[in-house]
PDB file of C-alpha atoms and ligand atoms in Angstrom:
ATOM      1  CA  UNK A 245    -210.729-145.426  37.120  1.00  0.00           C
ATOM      2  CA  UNK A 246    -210.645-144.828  41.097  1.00  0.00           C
ATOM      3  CA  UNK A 247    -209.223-141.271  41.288  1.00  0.00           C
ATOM      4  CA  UNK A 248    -208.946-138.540  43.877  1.00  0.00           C
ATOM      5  CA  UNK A 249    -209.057-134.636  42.990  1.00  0.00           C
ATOM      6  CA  UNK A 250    -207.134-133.213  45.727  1.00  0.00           C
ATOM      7  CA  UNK A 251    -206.485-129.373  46.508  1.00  0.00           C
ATOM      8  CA  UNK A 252    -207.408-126.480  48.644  1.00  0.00           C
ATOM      9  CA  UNK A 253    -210.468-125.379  49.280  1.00  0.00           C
ATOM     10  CA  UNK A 254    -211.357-122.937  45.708  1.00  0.00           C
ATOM     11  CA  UNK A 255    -208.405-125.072  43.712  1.00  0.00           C
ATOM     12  CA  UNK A 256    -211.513-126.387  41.494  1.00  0.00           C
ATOM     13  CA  UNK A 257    -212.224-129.763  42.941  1.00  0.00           C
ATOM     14  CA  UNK A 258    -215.713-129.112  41.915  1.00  0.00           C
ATOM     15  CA  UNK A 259    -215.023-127.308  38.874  1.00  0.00           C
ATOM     16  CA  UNK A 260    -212.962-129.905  37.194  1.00  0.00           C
ATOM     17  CA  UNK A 261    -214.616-132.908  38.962  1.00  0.00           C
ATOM     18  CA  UNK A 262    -218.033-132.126  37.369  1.00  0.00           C
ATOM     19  CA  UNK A 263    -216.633-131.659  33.400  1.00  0.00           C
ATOM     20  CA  UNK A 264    -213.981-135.207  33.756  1.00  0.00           C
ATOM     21  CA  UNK A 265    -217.227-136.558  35.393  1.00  0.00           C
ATOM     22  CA  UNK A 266    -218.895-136.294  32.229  1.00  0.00           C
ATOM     23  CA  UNK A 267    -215.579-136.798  29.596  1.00  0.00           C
ATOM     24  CA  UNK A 268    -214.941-140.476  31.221  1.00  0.00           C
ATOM     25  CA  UNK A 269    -218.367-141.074  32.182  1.00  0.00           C
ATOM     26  CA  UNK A 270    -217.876-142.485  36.268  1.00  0.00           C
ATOM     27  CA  UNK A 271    -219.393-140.313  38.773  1.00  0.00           C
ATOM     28  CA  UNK A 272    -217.839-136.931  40.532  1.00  0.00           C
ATOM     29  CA  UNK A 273    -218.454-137.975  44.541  1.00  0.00           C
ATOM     30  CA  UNK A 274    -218.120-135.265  46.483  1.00  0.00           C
ATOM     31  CA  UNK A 275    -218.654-135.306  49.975  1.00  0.00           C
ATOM     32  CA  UNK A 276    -219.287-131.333  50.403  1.00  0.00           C
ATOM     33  CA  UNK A 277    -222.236-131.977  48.095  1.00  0.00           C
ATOM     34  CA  UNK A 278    -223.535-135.331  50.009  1.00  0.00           C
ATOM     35  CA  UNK A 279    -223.961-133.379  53.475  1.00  0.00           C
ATOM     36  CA  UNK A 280    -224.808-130.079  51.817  1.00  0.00           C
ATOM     37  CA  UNK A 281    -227.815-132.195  50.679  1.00  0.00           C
ATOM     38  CA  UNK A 282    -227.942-133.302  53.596  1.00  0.00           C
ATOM     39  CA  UNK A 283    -228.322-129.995  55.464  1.00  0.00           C
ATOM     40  CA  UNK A 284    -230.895-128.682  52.959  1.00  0.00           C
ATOM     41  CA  UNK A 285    -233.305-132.246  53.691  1.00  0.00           C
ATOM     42  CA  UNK A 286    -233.226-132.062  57.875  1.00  0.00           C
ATOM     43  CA  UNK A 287    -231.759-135.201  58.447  1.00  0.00           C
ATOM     44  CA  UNK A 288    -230.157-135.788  61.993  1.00  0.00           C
ATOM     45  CA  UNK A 289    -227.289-136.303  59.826  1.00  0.00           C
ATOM     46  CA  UNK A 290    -227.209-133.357  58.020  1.00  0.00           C
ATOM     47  CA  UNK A 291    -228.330-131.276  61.954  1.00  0.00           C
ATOM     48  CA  UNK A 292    -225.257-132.964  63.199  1.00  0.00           C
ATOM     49  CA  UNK A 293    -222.717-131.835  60.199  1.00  0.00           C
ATOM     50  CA  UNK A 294    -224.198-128.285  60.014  1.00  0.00           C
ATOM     51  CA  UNK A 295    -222.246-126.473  63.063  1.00  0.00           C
ATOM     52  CA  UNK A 296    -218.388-128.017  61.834  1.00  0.00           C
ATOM     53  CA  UNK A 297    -219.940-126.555  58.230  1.00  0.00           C
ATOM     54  CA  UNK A 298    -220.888-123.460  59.159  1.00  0.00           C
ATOM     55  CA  UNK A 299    -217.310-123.050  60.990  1.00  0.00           C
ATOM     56  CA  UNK A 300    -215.147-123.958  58.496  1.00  0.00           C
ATOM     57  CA  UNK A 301    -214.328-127.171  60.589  1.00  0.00           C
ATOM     58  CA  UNK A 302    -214.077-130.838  58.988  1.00  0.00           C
ATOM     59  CA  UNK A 303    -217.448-132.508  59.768  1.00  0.00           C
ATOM     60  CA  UNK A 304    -216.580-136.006  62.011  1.00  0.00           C
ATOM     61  CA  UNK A 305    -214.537-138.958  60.008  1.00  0.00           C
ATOM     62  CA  UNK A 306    -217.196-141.284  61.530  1.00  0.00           C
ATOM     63  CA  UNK A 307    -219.834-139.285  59.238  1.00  0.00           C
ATOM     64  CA  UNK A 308    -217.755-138.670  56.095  1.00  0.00           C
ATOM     65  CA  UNK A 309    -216.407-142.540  56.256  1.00  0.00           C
ATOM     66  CA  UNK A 310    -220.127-143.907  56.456  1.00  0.00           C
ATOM     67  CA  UNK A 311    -221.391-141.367  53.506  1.00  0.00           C
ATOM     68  CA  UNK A 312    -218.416-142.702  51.253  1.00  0.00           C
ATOM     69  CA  UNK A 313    -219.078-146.340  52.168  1.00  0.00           C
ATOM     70  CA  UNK A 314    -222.422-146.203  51.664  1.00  0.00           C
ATOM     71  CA  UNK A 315    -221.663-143.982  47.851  1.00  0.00           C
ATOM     72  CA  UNK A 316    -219.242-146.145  46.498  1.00  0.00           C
ATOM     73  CA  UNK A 317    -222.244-149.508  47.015  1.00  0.00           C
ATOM     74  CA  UNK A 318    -224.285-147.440  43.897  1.00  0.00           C
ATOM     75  CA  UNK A 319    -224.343-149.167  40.834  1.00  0.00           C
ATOM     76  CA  UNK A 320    -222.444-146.185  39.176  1.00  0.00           C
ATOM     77  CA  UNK A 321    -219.396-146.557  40.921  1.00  0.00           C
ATOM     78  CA  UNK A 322    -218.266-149.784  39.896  1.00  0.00           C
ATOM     79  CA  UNK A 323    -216.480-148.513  36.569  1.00  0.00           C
ATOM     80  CA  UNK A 324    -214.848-146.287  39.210  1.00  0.00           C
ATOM     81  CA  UNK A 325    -215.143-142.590  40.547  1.00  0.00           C
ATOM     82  CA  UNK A 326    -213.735-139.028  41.228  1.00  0.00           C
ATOM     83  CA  UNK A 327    -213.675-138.105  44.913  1.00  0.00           C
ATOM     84  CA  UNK A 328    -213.544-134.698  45.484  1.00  0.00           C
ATOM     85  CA  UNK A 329    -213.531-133.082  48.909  1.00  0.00           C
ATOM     86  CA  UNK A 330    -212.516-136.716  50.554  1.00  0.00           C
ATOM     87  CA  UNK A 331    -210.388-137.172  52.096  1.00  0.00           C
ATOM     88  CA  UNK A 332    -209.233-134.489  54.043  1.00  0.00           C
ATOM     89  CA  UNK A 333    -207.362-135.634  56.719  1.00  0.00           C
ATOM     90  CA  UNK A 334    -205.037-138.925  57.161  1.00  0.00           C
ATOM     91  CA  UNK A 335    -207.455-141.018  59.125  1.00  0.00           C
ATOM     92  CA  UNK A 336    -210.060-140.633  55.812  1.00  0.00           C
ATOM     93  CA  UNK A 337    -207.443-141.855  53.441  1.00  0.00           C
ATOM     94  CA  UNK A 338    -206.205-144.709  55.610  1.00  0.00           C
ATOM     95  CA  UNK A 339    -210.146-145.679  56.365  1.00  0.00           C
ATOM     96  CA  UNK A 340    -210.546-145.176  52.190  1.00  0.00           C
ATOM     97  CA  UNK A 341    -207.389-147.016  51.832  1.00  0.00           C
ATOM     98  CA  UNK A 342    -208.676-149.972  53.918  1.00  0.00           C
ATOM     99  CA  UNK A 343    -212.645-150.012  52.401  1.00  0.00           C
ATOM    100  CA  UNK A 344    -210.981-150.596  48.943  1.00  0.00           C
ATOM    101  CA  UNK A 345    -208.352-152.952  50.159  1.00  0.00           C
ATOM    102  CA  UNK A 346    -211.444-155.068  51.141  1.00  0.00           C
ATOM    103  CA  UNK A 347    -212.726-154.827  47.715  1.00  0.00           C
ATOM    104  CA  UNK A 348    -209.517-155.585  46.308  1.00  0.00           C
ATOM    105  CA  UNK A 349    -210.023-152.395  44.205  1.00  0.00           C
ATOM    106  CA  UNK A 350    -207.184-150.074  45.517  1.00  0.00           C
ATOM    107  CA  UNK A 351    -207.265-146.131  43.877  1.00  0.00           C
ATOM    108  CA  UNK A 352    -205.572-145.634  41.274  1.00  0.00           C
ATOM    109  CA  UNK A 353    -204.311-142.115  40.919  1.00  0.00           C
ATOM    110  CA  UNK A 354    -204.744-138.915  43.037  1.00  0.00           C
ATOM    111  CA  UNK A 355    -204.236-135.466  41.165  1.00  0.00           C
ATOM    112  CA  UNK A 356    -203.397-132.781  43.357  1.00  0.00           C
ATOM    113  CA  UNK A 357    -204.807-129.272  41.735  1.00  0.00           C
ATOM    114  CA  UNK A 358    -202.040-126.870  43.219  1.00  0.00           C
ATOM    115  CA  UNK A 359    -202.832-123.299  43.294  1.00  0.00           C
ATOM    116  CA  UNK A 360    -201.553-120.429  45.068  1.00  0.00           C
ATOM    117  CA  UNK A 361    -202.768-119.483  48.862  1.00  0.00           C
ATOM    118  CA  UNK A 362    -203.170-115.464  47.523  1.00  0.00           C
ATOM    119  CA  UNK A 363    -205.464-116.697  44.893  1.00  0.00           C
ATOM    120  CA  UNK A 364    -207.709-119.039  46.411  1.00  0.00           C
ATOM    121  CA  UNK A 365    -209.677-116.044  49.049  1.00  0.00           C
ATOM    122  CA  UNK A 366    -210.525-114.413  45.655  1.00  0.00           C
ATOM    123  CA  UNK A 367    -211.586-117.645  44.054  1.00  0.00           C
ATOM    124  CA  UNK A 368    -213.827-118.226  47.380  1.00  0.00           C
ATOM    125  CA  UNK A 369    -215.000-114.877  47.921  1.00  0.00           C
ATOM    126  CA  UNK A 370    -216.351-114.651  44.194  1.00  0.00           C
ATOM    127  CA  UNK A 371    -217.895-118.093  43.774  1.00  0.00           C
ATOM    128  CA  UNK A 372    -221.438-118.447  42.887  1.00  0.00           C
ATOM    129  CA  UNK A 373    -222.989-121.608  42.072  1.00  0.00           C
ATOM    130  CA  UNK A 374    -226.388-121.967  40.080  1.00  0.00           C
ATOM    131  CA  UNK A 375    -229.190-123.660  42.382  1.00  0.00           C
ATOM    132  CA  UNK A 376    -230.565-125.859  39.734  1.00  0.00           C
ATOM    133  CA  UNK A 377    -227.547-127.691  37.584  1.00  0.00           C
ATOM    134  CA  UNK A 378    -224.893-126.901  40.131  1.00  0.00           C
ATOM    135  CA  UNK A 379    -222.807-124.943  37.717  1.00  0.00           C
ATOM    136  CA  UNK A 380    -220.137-122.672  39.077  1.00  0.00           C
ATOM    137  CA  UNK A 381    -219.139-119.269  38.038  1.00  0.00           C
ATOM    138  CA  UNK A 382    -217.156-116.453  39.828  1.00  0.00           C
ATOM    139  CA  UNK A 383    -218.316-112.909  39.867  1.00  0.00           C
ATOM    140  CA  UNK A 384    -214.544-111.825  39.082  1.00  0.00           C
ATOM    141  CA  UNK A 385    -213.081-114.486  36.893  1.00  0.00           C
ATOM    142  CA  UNK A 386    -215.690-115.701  35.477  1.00  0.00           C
ATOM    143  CA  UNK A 387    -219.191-113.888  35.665  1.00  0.00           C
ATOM    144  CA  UNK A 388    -222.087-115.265  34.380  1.00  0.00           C
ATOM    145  CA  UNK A 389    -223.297-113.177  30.901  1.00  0.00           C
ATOM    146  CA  UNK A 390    -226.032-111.821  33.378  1.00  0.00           C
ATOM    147  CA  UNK A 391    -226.226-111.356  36.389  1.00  0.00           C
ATOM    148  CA  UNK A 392    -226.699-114.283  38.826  1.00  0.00           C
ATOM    149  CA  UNK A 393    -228.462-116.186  36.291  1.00  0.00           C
ATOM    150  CA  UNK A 394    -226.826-119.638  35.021  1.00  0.00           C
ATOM    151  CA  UNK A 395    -224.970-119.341  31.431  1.00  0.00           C
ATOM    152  CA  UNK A 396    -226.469-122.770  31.210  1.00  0.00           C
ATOM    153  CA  UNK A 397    -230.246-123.739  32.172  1.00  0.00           C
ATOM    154  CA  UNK A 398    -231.637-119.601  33.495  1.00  0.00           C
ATOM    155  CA  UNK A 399    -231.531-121.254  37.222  1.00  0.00           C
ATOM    156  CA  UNK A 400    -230.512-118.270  40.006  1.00  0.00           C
ATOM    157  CA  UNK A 401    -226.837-118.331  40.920  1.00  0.00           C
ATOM    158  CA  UNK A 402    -226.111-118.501  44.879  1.00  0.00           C
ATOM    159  CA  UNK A 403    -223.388-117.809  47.003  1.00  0.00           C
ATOM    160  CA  UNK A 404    -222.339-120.322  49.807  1.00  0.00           C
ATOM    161  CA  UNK A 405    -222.800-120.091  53.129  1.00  0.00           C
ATOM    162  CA  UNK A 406    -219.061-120.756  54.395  1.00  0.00           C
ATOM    163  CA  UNK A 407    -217.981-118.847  51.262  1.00  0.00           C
ATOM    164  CA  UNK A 408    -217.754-115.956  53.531  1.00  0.00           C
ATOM    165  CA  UNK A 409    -214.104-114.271  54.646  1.00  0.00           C
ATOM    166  CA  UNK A 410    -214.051-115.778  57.989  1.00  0.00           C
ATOM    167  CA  UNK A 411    -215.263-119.015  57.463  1.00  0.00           C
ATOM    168  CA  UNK A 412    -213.149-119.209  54.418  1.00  0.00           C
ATOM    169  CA  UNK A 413    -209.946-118.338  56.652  1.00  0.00           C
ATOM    170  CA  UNK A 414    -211.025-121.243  59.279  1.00  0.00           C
ATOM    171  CA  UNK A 415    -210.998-123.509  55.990  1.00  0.00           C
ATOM    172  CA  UNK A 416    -207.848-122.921  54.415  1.00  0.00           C
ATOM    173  CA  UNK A 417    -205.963-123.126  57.903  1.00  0.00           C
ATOM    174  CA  UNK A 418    -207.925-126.385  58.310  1.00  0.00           C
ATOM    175  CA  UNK A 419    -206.689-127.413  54.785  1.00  0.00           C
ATOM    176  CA  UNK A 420    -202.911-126.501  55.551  1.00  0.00           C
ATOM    177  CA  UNK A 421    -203.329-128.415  58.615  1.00  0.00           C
ATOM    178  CA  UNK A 422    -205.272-131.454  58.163  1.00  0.00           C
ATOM    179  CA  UNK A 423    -205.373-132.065  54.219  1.00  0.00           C
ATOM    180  CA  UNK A 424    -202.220-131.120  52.557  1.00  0.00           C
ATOM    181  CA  UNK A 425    -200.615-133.867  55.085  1.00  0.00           C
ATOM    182  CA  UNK A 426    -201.946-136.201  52.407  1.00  0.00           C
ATOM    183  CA  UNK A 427    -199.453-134.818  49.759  1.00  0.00           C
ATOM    184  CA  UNK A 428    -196.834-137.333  51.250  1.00  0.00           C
ATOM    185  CA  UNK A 429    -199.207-140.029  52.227  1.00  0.00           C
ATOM    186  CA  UNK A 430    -199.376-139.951  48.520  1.00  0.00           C
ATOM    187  CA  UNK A 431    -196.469-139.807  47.165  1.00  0.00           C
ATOM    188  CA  UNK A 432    -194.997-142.572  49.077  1.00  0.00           C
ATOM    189  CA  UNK A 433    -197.522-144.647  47.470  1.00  0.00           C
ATOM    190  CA  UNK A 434    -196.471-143.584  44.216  1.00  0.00           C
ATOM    191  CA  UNK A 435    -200.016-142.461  43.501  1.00  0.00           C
ATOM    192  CA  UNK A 436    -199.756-138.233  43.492  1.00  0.00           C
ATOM    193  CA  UNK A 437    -199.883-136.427  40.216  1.00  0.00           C
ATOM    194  CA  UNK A 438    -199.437-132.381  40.727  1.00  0.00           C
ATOM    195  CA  UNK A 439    -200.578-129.743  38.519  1.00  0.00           C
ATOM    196  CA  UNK A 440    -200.286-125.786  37.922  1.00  0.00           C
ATOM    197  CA  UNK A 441    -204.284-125.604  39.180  1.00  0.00           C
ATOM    198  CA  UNK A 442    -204.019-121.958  37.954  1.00  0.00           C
ATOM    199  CA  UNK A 443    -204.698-120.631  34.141  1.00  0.00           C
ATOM    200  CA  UNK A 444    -206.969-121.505  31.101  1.00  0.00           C
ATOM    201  CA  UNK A 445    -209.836-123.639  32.991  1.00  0.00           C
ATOM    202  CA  UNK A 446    -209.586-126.226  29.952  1.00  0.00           C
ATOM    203  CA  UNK A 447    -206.254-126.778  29.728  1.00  0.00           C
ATOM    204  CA  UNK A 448    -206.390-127.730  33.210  1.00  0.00           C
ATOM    205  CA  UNK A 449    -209.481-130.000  32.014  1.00  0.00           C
ATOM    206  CA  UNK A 450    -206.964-131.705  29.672  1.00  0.00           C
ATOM    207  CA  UNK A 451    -204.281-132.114  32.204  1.00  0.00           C
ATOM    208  CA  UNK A 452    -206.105-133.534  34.386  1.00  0.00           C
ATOM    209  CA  UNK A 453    -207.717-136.110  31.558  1.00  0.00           C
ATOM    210  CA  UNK A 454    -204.393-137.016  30.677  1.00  0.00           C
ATOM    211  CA  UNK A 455    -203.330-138.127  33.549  1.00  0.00           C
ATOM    212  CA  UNK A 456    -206.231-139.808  33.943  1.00  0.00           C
ATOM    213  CA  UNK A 457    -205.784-141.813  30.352  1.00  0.00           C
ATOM    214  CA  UNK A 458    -202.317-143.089  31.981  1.00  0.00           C
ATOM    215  CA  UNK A 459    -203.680-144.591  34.973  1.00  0.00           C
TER     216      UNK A 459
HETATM  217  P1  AMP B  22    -216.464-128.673  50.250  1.00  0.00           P
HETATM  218  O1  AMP B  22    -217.722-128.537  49.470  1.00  0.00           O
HETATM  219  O2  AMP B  22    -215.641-129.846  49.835  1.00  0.00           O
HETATM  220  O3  AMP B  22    -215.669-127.394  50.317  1.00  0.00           O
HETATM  221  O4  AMP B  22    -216.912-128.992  51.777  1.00  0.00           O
HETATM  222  C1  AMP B  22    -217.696-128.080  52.513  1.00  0.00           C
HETATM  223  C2  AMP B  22    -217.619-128.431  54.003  1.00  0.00           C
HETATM  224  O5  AMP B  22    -218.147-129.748  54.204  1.00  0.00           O
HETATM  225  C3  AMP B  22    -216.222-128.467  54.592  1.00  0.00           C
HETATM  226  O6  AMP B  22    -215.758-127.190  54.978  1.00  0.00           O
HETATM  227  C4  AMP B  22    -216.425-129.404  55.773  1.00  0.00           C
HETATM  228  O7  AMP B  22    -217.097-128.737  56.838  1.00  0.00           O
HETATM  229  C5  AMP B  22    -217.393-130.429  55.198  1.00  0.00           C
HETATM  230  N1  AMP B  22    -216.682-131.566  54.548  1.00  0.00           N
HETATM  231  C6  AMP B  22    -216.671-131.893  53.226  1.00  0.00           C
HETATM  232  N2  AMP B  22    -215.941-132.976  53.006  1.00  0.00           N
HETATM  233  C7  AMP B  22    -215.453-133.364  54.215  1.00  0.00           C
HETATM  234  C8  AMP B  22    -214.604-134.419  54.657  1.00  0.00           C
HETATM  235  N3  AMP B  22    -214.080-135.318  53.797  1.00  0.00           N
HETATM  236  N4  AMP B  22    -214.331-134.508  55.978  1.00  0.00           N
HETATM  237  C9  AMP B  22    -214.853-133.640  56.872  1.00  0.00           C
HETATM  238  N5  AMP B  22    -215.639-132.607  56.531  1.00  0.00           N
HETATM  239  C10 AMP B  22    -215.946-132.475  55.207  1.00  0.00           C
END
């Protein structure tokens, strides 16, 4: 199943990637997490990707393209994949479009989670994410039973670095600008499946799956 979650910046890419990563057992590829880890190990690739991160700014294609190639080559891709986070601009999906063409393994759906502009700053503002198992909360919607300690495995909750208001503004604008383009590079394909991103946090699990199950 060769799927794309695709949606705003705090739409729940993550969120919902992570949880359908586990229901239908391919892996949740995210590119925000491959150059986060990046960042955090000192490689010249992550030096190079941390100014366009810190700024809100999409990091090069040439970068992005050659973590994805290199990501869907692991053993646990070849039952197929989530991408979340990629890609973000129409150059990415044409590149993506071109890399599976050559496999002869074209995607197969892309779910767009759609969710009001007002509501995403409040989703991004609150975020916290737990250092060890990478679970997310949200210090208004959904706070962790104590404070920022993980629900799950005890492990300290963090905020993001370009979770901050300004950064977050540079994002969405970079979103409206660059990403949601790929609404209609979509749908002429006959490939884009939207949903109400907003609401009960499984029920968008399910609508999500289902979708999935048709494709
Ligand atoms: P995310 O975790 O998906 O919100 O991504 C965090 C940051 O990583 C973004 O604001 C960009 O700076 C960078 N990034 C992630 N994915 C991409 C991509 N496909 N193309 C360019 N930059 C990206």
């Amino acid at each position: 199943m060769r799927t794309v979650l695709l949606g705003a910046p705090g739409s729940g890419k993550g969120t919902q990637g992570d949880v359908l990563s586990r229901k239908f057992n391919i892996p949740q590829i995210s590119t925000g997490d491959l150059l986060r880890a990046a960042v955090a190990a000192g490689s010249d690739l992550g030096k190079q990707a941390k100014s366009a991160m810190d700024a809100g700014a999409l990091v090069s294609d040439e970068i992005v393209i050659g973590l994805i190639r290199e990501r869907l080559t692991h053993e646990d891709a070849k039952n197929g994949y989530i991408l979340d986070g990629f890609p973000r601009n129409i150059a990415q999906a044409e590149a993506l479009d071109n890399m599976l063409a050559e496999l002869d393994q074209p995607l197969q759906g892309v779910v767009l989670l759609d969710v009001p502009f007002t509501e995403l700053m409040q989703r991004l503002t609150g975020r916290r994410t737990c250092k060890d198992c990478g679970a997310i909360f949200n210090v208004y919607l959904s706070p962790p039973k104590q404070e920022n300690i993980c629900n799950n495995c005890g492990g300290q909750l963090y905020q993001r670095q370009d979770d901050n208001e300004a950064t977050i503004e540079n994002r969405l604008k970079v979103y409206e600008e660059q990403t949601a383009p790929l609404i209609g590079f979509y749908q002429q394909q006959n490939k884009l499946h939207s949903i109400n991103g907003t609401g009960d946090i499984h029920a968008i699990t399910n609508a999500v799956g289902d979708i999935f199950n048709t494709i």
